[in-house]
């Protein structure tokens, strides 16, 4: 919930404000494009949505976007869905991502870290050389613009090289992490029919090696469009028969050739979680991602050539794509391939220390796990270069804000805490980091530039200080150009535009506060609505998971056939804890006193674990459907769930209740 205390948790000093990239951009945009000189970020944001075309033209000029063919205008068609950006323009994303190689060839572009936590650098010159060699090899294999290239790879330098080489050719990249099983991968890759498949023989996680050769064989057999398989021997095994060696394809010293493609040409395909059917295959464009990520990473995250950017992610999550785009700003990016908690809970902080990270991105869940494990990051690790800790994946609870603040109290100027929220759908943030604004507990700092973010009531009226639907009322360049295999656009339309015609509805409950910050309450399709009072599940989780006995929780509001409303709370306990009457009483009291007496659960049940999607989101809607009696095979796509066996508990519970 929004902080009741109007005093911010953190406030930037004047030196920080004056030297922030967003301040320098505002000064330049005022001189060249009529942006407001005064009023700081709120005035700049208002201008960016009032003068949308001019704002994005300014972004293109500020970042020196190299259009090999000029654009006729910024927005050819602004209707959603179907907005047309920079018609007539041609460019190449990979060309921009490798620009820093010209000025800083010997400096690290990538720092690769595995579970030993020792960084291995890849210089800008070496990255450019490998991309050039592999792009030439892809062309020799017959890969042409628009062809799909897939990667079954962990977060390693080879994945970055393969993606950039694909983009250089004008082909379309798509990836899955190797912890995905064959079914989960095929649900994604079969939709886009790749012609090349990059694979590893296995991966290391939690101190163990995980062989993937059997899964790779399944993928090869089930993807008939694949003409070439490239073997990356992460575990040192020889290339299977009929595959190509990674080292052979990247050994050349070939200057990269960048295919100049239309602004709207597809760059990659990302996937929704696919919990209730085939994952949506989300297509985003070379130009749209280029502009959106330059804006987001430089103007919001304040990243530049002096920075090192670490975000814990896998190649199956959009944050990997976001991380790689750090290269657009000349930033060194940190690729961590391993468990977030190996050999101990402090693992991610150790990676930040050893890589000299300046922006450290992680999940809200990791922050809270460190809080509960009594980790002291600033005391136990040298984090003197970290100026920002950013979180996403779920809302950072107020206790998470306070804990981070308290860990860095000895730092001059304190710690910039950036809770951000967006989605795979736009591969970016709707609201989040602003270097020049204060941070309030439990709140995202502001809506992002060029993002006309509002909270709407059911009739489409904007709300301030009240809970409403998250909507975006004007197009963003990184909105999907389409879904793959959705020829008439029906599925795309129904995903975002069926509630408010011509307006993007994202499916989150939010509050836009009177001072312009944003509070995320959880998914609107799993919102708790008791006696007309709506509450997001995230609010329940924040309150309940403060209790030391609760590792994780899952709350649902289940409409009953007789018109009743059943609200169970499922809790996964910490080792040694017991769900007895005393703990149940404390849970109920915590919710009643901190949130609402109307949202005290009807039942509190102990579960062995909380099920998640493969990208780590709690499985709220599918479990709700199971509890309403929907058969398992219709309620959830098994290939999208981290531990499918956990769902049997809810199937059995629904049967007993019936």
XYZ file of C-alpha atoms in Angstrom:
658
model
C 0.000 0.000 0.000
C 1.088 3.607 -0.406
C 3.232 4.971 2.346
C 1.272 6.912 4.958
C 4.435 8.877 5.715
C 4.887 11.687 3.160
C 8.575 11.917 4.029
C 10.696 10.081 1.450
C 12.941 7.178 2.332
C 15.702 8.630 0.122
C 16.202 11.898 -1.675
C 18.885 12.695 -4.277
C 21.244 15.542 -3.462
C 21.688 18.466 -5.834
C 24.935 17.118 -7.273
C 23.191 13.864 -8.184
C 20.312 15.742 -9.821
C 22.606 18.072 -11.764
C 24.744 15.239 -13.163
C 21.999 12.720 -13.913
C 21.632 11.832 -17.572
C 17.933 12.629 -17.497
C 18.769 16.182 -16.351
C 21.272 16.639 -19.164
C 18.702 15.287 -21.632
C 16.055 17.706 -20.353
C 18.394 20.681 -20.731
C 19.276 19.648 -24.290
C 15.645 18.871 -25.224
C 14.579 22.284 -23.915
C 17.087 23.964 -26.208
C 16.401 21.856 -29.300
C 12.796 20.654 -29.009
C 10.902 22.940 -26.656
C 10.890 20.713 -23.588
C 10.273 22.561 -20.288
C 13.447 23.888 -18.682
C 11.908 24.066 -15.207
C 9.755 21.724 -13.170
C 12.191 18.819 -13.140
C 11.123 15.305 -14.025
C 7.332 15.785 -13.608
C 7.361 18.568 -16.204
C 9.570 16.517 -18.540
C 7.271 13.521 -18.253
C 4.184 15.600 -18.964
C 5.867 17.033 -22.060
C 6.926 13.540 -23.178
C 3.298 12.351 -23.327
C 1.759 15.635 -24.481
C 4.275 15.903 -27.324
C 4.821 12.195 -27.965
C 6.201 12.527 -31.500
C 8.614 15.288 -30.551
C 9.798 13.399 -27.486
C 10.717 10.268 -29.434
C 12.387 12.350 -32.130
C 14.465 13.936 -29.370
C 15.376 10.483 -27.997
C 16.531 9.359 -31.449
C 18.692 12.467 -31.858
C 20.094 12.451 -28.308
C 21.290 8.865 -28.664
C 22.533 9.438 -32.236
C 20.391 6.640 -33.662
C 21.863 5.869 -37.068
C 19.108 5.643 -39.626
C 20.617 4.355 -42.872
C 17.383 5.491 -44.514
C 15.673 8.523 -42.937
C 12.183 8.379 -41.509
C 9.261 10.266 -43.008
C 7.739 11.094 -39.618
C 7.834 9.725 -36.077
C 4.336 8.226 -35.916
C 2.703 7.235 -39.161
C -0.327 5.733 -37.445
C -0.855 6.206 -33.705
C -3.872 3.921 -33.249
C -3.508 0.952 -30.890
C -3.049 -1.809 -31.739
C -1.099 -1.191 -34.919
C 0.806 2.038 -34.260
C 3.458 2.603 -36.947
C 6.735 4.099 -35.730
C 9.315 5.897 -37.883
C 7.914 4.770 -41.249
C 10.548 4.608 -43.989
C 13.490 4.364 -41.597
C 16.045 1.535 -41.697
C 18.646 0.670 -39.074
C 20.186 -2.254 -37.157
C 20.032 -2.898 -33.409
C 23.300 -4.877 -33.272
C 25.217 -2.072 -34.960
C 24.256 0.222 -32.086
C 24.950 -2.405 -29.424
C 28.562 -2.748 -30.642
C 29.355 0.935 -31.194
C 31.517 1.208 -28.071
C 34.041 -1.197 -29.630
C 35.369 1.661 -31.765
C 36.391 3.818 -28.789
C 37.083 1.229 -26.064
C 38.217 -1.959 -27.810
C 40.251 -3.324 -24.905
C 37.744 -2.631 -22.147
C 35.259 -5.301 -21.007
C 31.883 -5.397 -22.709
C 30.873 -8.530 -20.798
C 31.853 -9.965 -17.427
C 30.885 -13.628 -17.195
C 30.469 -15.088 -13.703
C 29.627 -18.669 -12.766
C 29.168 -20.222 -9.332
C 32.860 -19.774 -8.524
C 31.993 -16.041 -8.592
C 35.241 -15.230 -10.449
C 34.576 -12.823 -13.367
C 35.879 -13.557 -16.872
C 35.941 -10.531 -19.197
C 35.086 -10.370 -22.894
C 36.382 -7.144 -24.420
C 34.427 -4.964 -26.810
C 36.837 -5.859 -29.619
C 36.500 -9.579 -28.949
C 32.711 -9.369 -28.731
C 32.595 -7.530 -32.053
C 34.957 -10.047 -33.657
C 32.904 -13.042 -32.527
C 29.658 -11.421 -33.659
C 31.177 -10.688 -37.071
C 32.439 -14.255 -37.455
C 29.171 -15.846 -36.356
C 27.018 -13.516 -38.471
C 29.044 -14.508 -41.541
C 28.613 -18.189 -40.602
C 24.846 -17.748 -40.239
C 24.689 -16.193 -43.700
C 26.716 -19.122 -45.056
C 24.129 -21.431 -43.512
C 21.440 -19.657 -45.507
C 19.975 -17.567 -42.685
C 18.196 -14.567 -44.136
C 16.334 -11.556 -42.699
C 13.147 -12.688 -40.996
C 14.354 -16.259 -40.355
C 14.131 -17.384 -36.744
C 17.203 -18.415 -34.740
C 16.708 -20.053 -31.345
C 18.940 -20.479 -28.324
C 18.622 -23.153 -25.643
C 21.331 -21.469 -23.613
C 22.066 -20.184 -20.118
C 23.187 -16.643 -19.315
C 26.657 -16.937 -20.853
C 28.638 -14.848 -23.381
C 27.787 -17.291 -26.164
C 24.114 -16.364 -25.795
C 24.902 -12.654 -26.228
C 27.093 -13.349 -29.279
C 24.428 -15.567 -30.863
C 21.716 -12.969 -30.293
C 23.766 -10.066 -31.681
C 24.867 -12.091 -34.715
C 21.221 -12.988 -35.359
C 20.224 -9.324 -35.144
C 23.130 -8.315 -37.402
C 21.800 -10.658 -40.092
C 18.272 -9.299 -39.660
C 17.021 -12.652 -38.407
C 14.740 -13.015 -35.367
C 16.126 -14.236 -32.035
C 14.258 -16.347 -29.475
C 15.593 -18.139 -26.397
C 14.786 -20.447 -23.501
C 16.852 -21.260 -20.452
C 18.164 -24.851 -20.218
C 16.234 -25.476 -17.007
C 13.106 -25.531 -19.195
C 12.062 -29.080 -20.024
C 11.523 -30.224 -23.592
C 7.759 -29.598 -23.523
C 8.153 -26.033 -22.272
C 10.743 -25.285 -24.950
C 8.730 -26.868 -27.749
C 5.586 -24.957 -26.736
C 7.621 -21.873 -27.560
C 10.013 -22.777 -30.371
C 7.536 -24.837 -32.414
C 5.387 -21.736 -32.832
C 8.144 -19.776 -34.579
C 9.792 -22.607 -36.581
C 13.491 -21.788 -36.137
C 16.064 -22.609 -38.814
C 19.072 -22.655 -36.453
C 19.238 -23.964 -32.894
C 22.051 -23.070 -30.476
C 22.300 -25.541 -27.591
C 24.430 -26.439 -24.600
C 25.228 -29.937 -23.428
C 24.163 -28.947 -19.919
C 24.518 -26.319 -17.222
C 25.710 -25.892 -13.644
C 23.331 -24.857 -10.908
C 23.486 -25.204 -7.152
C 26.917 -26.816 -7.269
C 25.779 -29.604 -9.586
C 26.055 -30.351 -13.282
C 22.794 -30.905 -15.137
C 23.089 -32.868 -18.364
C 20.813 -31.665 -21.186
C 21.922 -33.860 -24.069
C 18.736 -35.940 -23.904
C 16.539 -32.850 -23.988
C 18.520 -31.437 -26.915
C 17.964 -34.671 -28.818
C 14.216 -34.310 -28.193
C 14.276 -30.736 -29.463
C 16.141 -31.674 -32.615
C 13.658 -34.439 -33.373
C 10.641 -32.194 -32.803
C 11.825 -29.099 -34.714
C 11.839 -30.157 -38.381
C 12.538 -26.629 -39.646
C 15.974 -26.556 -37.973
C 18.668 -26.821 -40.640
C 21.674 -26.458 -38.339
C 22.363 -27.169 -34.665
C 25.291 -25.397 -32.996
C 26.835 -27.163 -29.996
C 28.189 -25.091 -27.082
C 30.182 -27.523 -24.874
C 29.562 -25.885 -21.509
C 30.198 -29.201 -19.723
C 32.962 -30.204 -22.126
C 31.207 -32.972 -24.039
C 31.964 -33.552 -27.751
C 29.549 -32.273 -30.362
C 26.808 -34.802 -31.193
C 26.750 -36.167 -34.709
C 25.326 -33.726 -37.208
C 25.963 -30.602 -35.133
C 28.353 -27.708 -35.644
C 31.043 -26.642 -33.176
C 30.654 -23.206 -31.636
C 34.411 -22.598 -31.740
C 34.566 -23.242 -35.481
C 31.825 -20.718 -36.243
C 33.361 -17.966 -34.115
C 37.043 -18.381 -34.997
C 37.111 -15.972 -37.929
C 38.252 -12.369 -37.923
C 35.396 -10.942 -39.945
C 34.155 -7.392 -39.704
C 30.426 -7.594 -38.902
C 28.001 -6.689 -41.657
C 24.802 -5.165 -40.295
C 21.676 -5.760 -42.368
C 19.715 -2.533 -42.568
C 16.101 -3.418 -41.816
C 12.878 -1.406 -41.462
C 12.267 0.169 -38.047
C 9.403 -2.273 -37.392
C 11.371 -5.373 -38.485
C 11.198 -8.098 -35.803
C 14.172 -8.287 -33.432
C 13.093 -11.109 -31.150
C 10.176 -13.191 -29.955
C 9.476 -13.274 -26.226
C 6.886 -15.483 -24.562
C 4.214 -15.007 -21.941
C 4.172 -17.486 -19.070
C 1.655 -19.669 -20.896
C -0.026 -20.875 -17.733
C -3.415 -21.577 -19.311
C -2.437 -22.472 -22.888
C 0.307 -21.989 -25.396
C 2.516 -19.056 -24.429
C 1.854 -15.916 -26.434
C 4.724 -15.420 -28.905
C 5.340 -11.676 -28.557
C 7.136 -9.956 -31.445
C 9.044 -6.729 -30.769
C 10.864 -4.640 -33.327
C 14.508 -3.724 -33.916
C 13.793 0.011 -33.861
C 11.213 -0.045 -31.095
C 13.442 -1.930 -28.666
C 16.472 0.172 -29.642
C 14.762 3.450 -28.759
C 12.875 2.181 -25.720
C 15.947 0.559 -24.174
C 18.223 3.548 -24.850
C 15.650 5.685 -23.035
C 15.103 3.234 -20.215
C 18.704 2.267 -19.508
C 20.347 5.664 -19.914
C 17.672 8.164 -18.865
C 15.989 6.062 -16.162
C 18.701 3.677 -14.939
C 21.364 6.378 -15.506
C 23.765 3.895 -17.131
C 26.775 4.890 -19.226
C 30.288 3.747 -20.209
C 31.617 4.019 -16.657
C 29.003 1.622 -15.272
C 28.749 -2.106 -14.685
C 25.230 -3.462 -14.929
C 24.245 -6.692 -13.134
C 20.738 -8.082 -13.072
C 20.128 -11.622 -11.928
C 18.184 -13.298 -14.727
C 18.017 -16.228 -17.118
C 17.608 -16.282 -20.890
C 13.980 -17.350 -20.428
C 12.999 -14.013 -18.871
C 12.702 -10.609 -20.551
C 15.187 -9.167 -18.074
C 17.948 -10.997 -19.976
C 17.060 -9.054 -23.118
C 16.893 -5.876 -21.037
C 20.301 -6.635 -19.498
C 21.940 -7.224 -22.884
C 20.623 -3.850 -24.053
C 22.940 -2.276 -21.495
C 25.478 -2.536 -24.318
C 23.548 0.226 -26.128
C 24.758 2.699 -23.498
C 28.362 1.476 -23.607
C 27.903 -0.176 -20.223
C 29.743 -3.338 -19.179
C 27.103 -5.992 -18.506
C 27.485 -8.781 -15.955
C 26.254 -12.241 -16.971
C 25.753 -14.510 -13.962
C 25.093 -18.155 -14.756
C 24.181 -20.013 -11.584
C 21.899 -20.282 -8.598
C 20.854 -17.027 -6.930
C 21.567 -18.572 -3.547
C 24.684 -20.730 -4.026
C 26.731 -21.405 -2.017
C 24.746 -19.223 0.375
C 22.033 -16.580 0.392
C 24.571 -13.792 -0.064
C 25.651 -15.083 -3.486
C 24.246 -12.214 -5.566
C 25.873 -9.584 -3.367
C 29.186 -11.412 -3.784
C 28.799 -11.242 -7.566
C 28.097 -7.504 -7.306
C 31.237 -7.082 -5.201
C 33.539 -9.067 -7.486
C 32.341 -7.403 -10.665
C 32.266 -3.845 -9.336
C 28.581 -3.535 -10.223
C 27.168 -0.014 -10.081
C 23.535 -0.999 -10.705
C 22.504 -4.277 -9.082
C 19.155 -5.672 -10.172
C 17.411 -8.565 -8.490
C 13.993 -9.786 -7.438
C 11.910 -8.568 -4.545
C 11.871 -12.181 -3.346
C 15.673 -12.220 -3.093
C 15.709 -9.008 -1.076
C 13.182 -10.447 1.360
C 15.076 -13.754 1.559
C 18.221 -11.823 2.538
C 16.196 -9.900 5.107
C 14.922 -13.113 6.693
C 18.350 -14.791 6.552
C 19.890 -11.840 8.412
C 22.295 -11.054 5.577
C 24.286 -7.808 5.920
C 25.400 -6.970 2.380
C 27.071 -3.604 2.953
C 28.873 -4.898 6.048
C 30.068 -8.200 4.609
C 30.842 -7.214 1.003
C 32.562 -4.279 -0.665
C 29.586 -2.699 -2.416
C 31.075 0.780 -2.554
C 30.444 1.032 -6.326
C 26.757 0.045 -6.091
C 24.740 3.262 -6.305
C 21.398 1.626 -7.114
C 19.637 -1.580 -6.112
C 16.700 -2.259 -8.427
C 14.011 -4.893 -8.051
C 11.273 -6.345 -10.215
C 9.293 -9.554 -10.707
C 6.874 -8.611 -7.947
C 6.323 -5.458 -5.858
C 9.049 -4.800 -3.291
C 7.294 -4.773 0.097
C 7.749 -1.769 2.387
C 9.895 -3.901 4.696
C 12.192 -4.540 1.735
C 12.646 -0.811 1.190
C 13.411 -0.274 4.858
C 15.816 -3.208 5.035
C 17.809 -2.006 2.027
C 17.904 1.518 3.431
C 19.121 0.248 6.794
C 21.856 -1.889 5.225
C 23.404 1.151 3.547
C 22.908 3.802 6.239
C 26.660 4.481 6.490
C 26.909 5.411 2.812
C 27.133 9.147 2.072
C 23.973 10.051 0.217
C 22.340 6.715 1.027
C 21.190 4.117 -1.503
C 18.946 4.697 -4.513
C 16.293 1.947 -4.369
C 14.437 1.457 -7.659
C 11.419 -0.809 -7.646
C 10.319 -1.127 -11.279
C 7.367 -2.703 -13.057
C 6.574 -3.402 -16.692
C 6.363 -6.681 -18.448
C 7.426 -9.111 -21.118
C 4.697 -7.576 -23.278
C 6.760 -4.388 -23.782
C 10.171 -5.681 -22.581
C 10.496 -2.552 -20.520
C 9.103 -0.648 -17.558
C 5.885 1.315 -17.322
C 7.010 2.868 -14.044
C 10.172 2.766 -12.010
C 13.588 4.348 -11.710
C 14.147 8.105 -11.842
C 17.554 9.278 -10.612
C 16.338 12.779 -9.779
C 13.236 11.946 -7.733
C 12.818 10.883 -4.104
C 11.984 7.305 -3.150
C 8.922 6.662 -0.987
C 8.430 3.406 0.871
C 6.414 0.866 -1.102
C 6.210 3.064 -4.213
C 7.682 3.132 -7.700
C 9.169 6.579 -8.267
C 7.155 7.633 -11.324
C 5.744 6.657 -14.702
C 8.479 6.416 -17.315
C 9.099 8.978 -20.030
C 6.919 8.628 -23.099
C 4.594 6.304 -21.149
C 1.102 7.705 -20.681
C 0.409 5.542 -17.646
C -2.885 5.978 -15.778
C -5.129 4.164 -13.307
C -8.689 3.841 -14.634
C -11.995 2.904 -13.100
C -14.319 0.447 -14.926
C -15.904 3.312 -16.881
C -12.546 4.567 -18.174
C -12.174 7.576 -15.885
C -8.669 8.279 -14.538
C -8.086 7.969 -10.790
C -5.597 9.571 -8.431
C -5.047 8.126 -4.989
C -7.425 5.231 -5.682
C -6.925 1.717 -6.980
C -7.595 1.288 -10.690
C -6.623 -0.673 -13.775
C -3.162 -0.003 -15.174
C -3.661 1.444 -18.657
C -1.379 3.072 -21.205
C -3.349 5.525 -23.311
C -0.774 6.208 -26.061
C 1.535 3.853 -27.962
C 5.063 2.925 -26.894
C 7.682 1.910 -29.486
C 8.329 -1.454 -27.811
C 4.704 -2.570 -27.734
C 4.400 -5.802 -29.733
C 4.165 -5.387 -33.461
C 2.099 -8.583 -33.378
C 1.909 -12.089 -31.936
C 3.388 -14.887 -33.999
C 0.740 -17.091 -35.634
C -2.001 -14.540 -34.958
C -2.730 -13.510 -38.556
C -5.839 -11.439 -37.918
C -4.531 -9.929 -34.657
C -7.443 -11.371 -32.685
C -5.338 -12.798 -29.867
C -3.260 -9.628 -29.600
C -6.384 -7.471 -29.415
C -8.018 -9.660 -26.781
C -4.892 -9.657 -24.621
C -4.738 -5.885 -24.127
C -7.542 -3.978 -25.867
C -10.814 -5.807 -25.168
C -11.703 -3.817 -22.022
C -11.039 -0.256 -23.183
C -11.048 0.001 -27.009
C -7.850 1.550 -28.312
C -6.313 1.642 -24.820
C -3.691 -0.798 -23.528
C -4.965 -2.564 -20.384
C -2.132 -4.457 -18.770
C -3.970 -6.456 -16.124
C -2.514 -4.917 -12.958
C -4.177 -2.965 -10.167
C -2.270 0.234 -9.412
C -2.586 3.498 -7.536
C -1.151 6.705 -8.976
C -0.424 8.865 -5.945
C -0.885 12.605 -5.638
C 2.887 13.110 -5.907
C 3.120 11.061 -9.103
C 4.507 7.794 -7.791
C 2.924 4.416 -8.536
C 1.905 1.584 -6.215
C 1.431 -1.909 -7.673
C -1.208 -4.031 -5.944
C -1.042 -7.221 -8.033
C -2.766 -8.718 -11.029
C -6.288 -7.488 -11.624
C -7.392 -10.912 -12.849
C -6.596 -12.386 -9.433
C -7.661 -9.426 -7.347
C -9.338 -10.087 -4.016
C -12.800 -8.516 -3.980
C -14.664 -8.918 -0.736
C -17.889 -7.057 -0.084
C -16.950 -4.648 -2.842
C -13.516 -3.847 -1.376
C -10.705 -4.692 -3.791
C -7.200 -5.574 -2.703
C -4.200 -6.872 -4.611
C -2.623 -10.143 -3.618
C 0.742 -8.382 -3.326
C -0.577 -6.456 -0.332
C -1.431 -9.709 1.456
C 1.973 -11.217 0.653
C 3.796 -8.175 1.955
C 2.015 -8.373 5.303
C 2.036 -12.136 5.803
C 5.620 -12.737 4.712
C 6.929 -10.378 7.343
C 6.283 -13.193 9.804
C 9.499 -15.211 10.258
C 7.645 -18.535 9.990
C 6.309 -17.821 6.485
C 8.673 -18.507 3.607
C 6.093 -17.761 0.905
C 2.334 -17.558 0.536
C -0.454 -17.768 -2.029
C -3.824 -16.080 -1.538
C -6.876 -16.509 -3.744
C -10.413 -15.222 -3.955
C -12.559 -18.029 -5.330
C -16.105 -17.292 -6.502
C -18.422 -20.171 -5.569
C -21.303 -21.645 -7.631
C -23.783 -20.631 -4.929
C -22.676 -17.008 -5.119
C -20.395 -17.261 -2.124
C -16.774 -16.159 -1.973
C -14.052 -18.374 -0.480
C -10.689 -16.830 0.324
C -7.993 -19.335 1.313
C -4.409 -18.470 2.203
C -1.773 -21.115 1.510
C 1.499 -20.796 3.403
C 4.872 -22.437 2.802
C 6.600 -22.487 6.179
C 10.258 -22.043 7.009
C 12.089 -25.152 8.298
C 11.016 -26.035 11.827
C 7.877 -23.882 11.823
C 4.429 -25.351 12.509
C 1.068 -24.020 11.401
C -0.671 -24.224 14.761
C -3.523 -22.160 16.161
C -1.145 -19.560 17.552
C 0.460 -18.907 14.140
C -2.939 -18.843 12.424
C -4.084 -16.232 14.931
C -1.002 -14.092 14.300
C -1.495 -14.317 10.533
C -5.114 -13.213 10.806
C -4.250 -10.426 13.211
C -1.461 -9.203 10.909
C -3.868 -8.942 7.953
C -6.669 -7.415 10.030
C -4.494 -4.748 11.641
C -2.233 -3.895 8.710
C -4.622 -4.233 5.783
C -8.317 -4.881 6.152
C -10.600 -6.964 8.372
C -12.559 -7.854 5.212
C -9.533 -9.626 3.763
C -8.795 -11.992 6.620
C -8.696 -15.427 4.941
C -11.435 -17.978 5.495
C -8.866 -20.737 5.840
C -5.098 -20.913 6.273
C -3.546 -24.067 4.873
C 0.004 -25.406 4.980
C 1.470 -26.386 1.584
C 4.781 -28.066 0.732
C 5.674 -25.189 -1.618
C 4.085 -22.474 -3.752
C 3.905 -23.263 -7.479
C 5.360 -20.760 -9.946
C 5.643 -20.200 -13.655
C 9.022 -20.942 -15.202
C 9.799 -17.238 -14.883
C 9.080 -17.212 -11.147
C 5.573 -15.732 -10.885
C 3.136 -17.242 -8.381
C 0.526 -19.376 -10.126
C -2.523 -17.501 -8.862
C -5.072 -17.741 -11.674
C -4.490 -21.418 -12.620
C -4.704 -22.494 -8.966
C -7.910 -20.486 -8.612
C -9.334 -22.335 -11.598
C -8.337 -25.673 -10.101
C -10.156 -24.767 -6.891
C -13.233 -23.916 -8.964
C -13.188 -27.433 -10.357
C -11.452 -26.914 -13.706
C -9.560 -30.086 -14.686
C -5.793 -29.856 -14.375
C -5.174 -30.252 -18.115
C -7.493 -27.318 -18.848
C -6.470 -25.053 -15.960
C -2.756 -24.947 -16.662
C -0.193 -25.686 -19.326
C 2.151 -28.157 -17.592
C 5.120 -26.952 -19.611
C 4.853 -23.518 -17.985
C 5.060 -24.635 -14.337
C 8.232 -25.029 -12.301
C 6.932 -28.021 -10.274
C 3.787 -29.499 -11.755
C 3.483 -32.044 -8.943
C 2.632 -29.242 -6.503
C -0.699 -28.695 -8.249
C -2.070 -32.084 -7.202
C -2.589 -30.681 -3.700
C -5.081 -28.143 -5.079
C -6.792 -30.713 -7.290
C -7.321 -32.937 -4.260
C -8.493 -30.002 -2.155
C -11.076 -29.012 -4.773
C -12.333 -32.598 -4.925
C -12.687 -32.782 -1.130
C -14.545 -29.476 -0.992
C -16.956 -30.570 -3.723
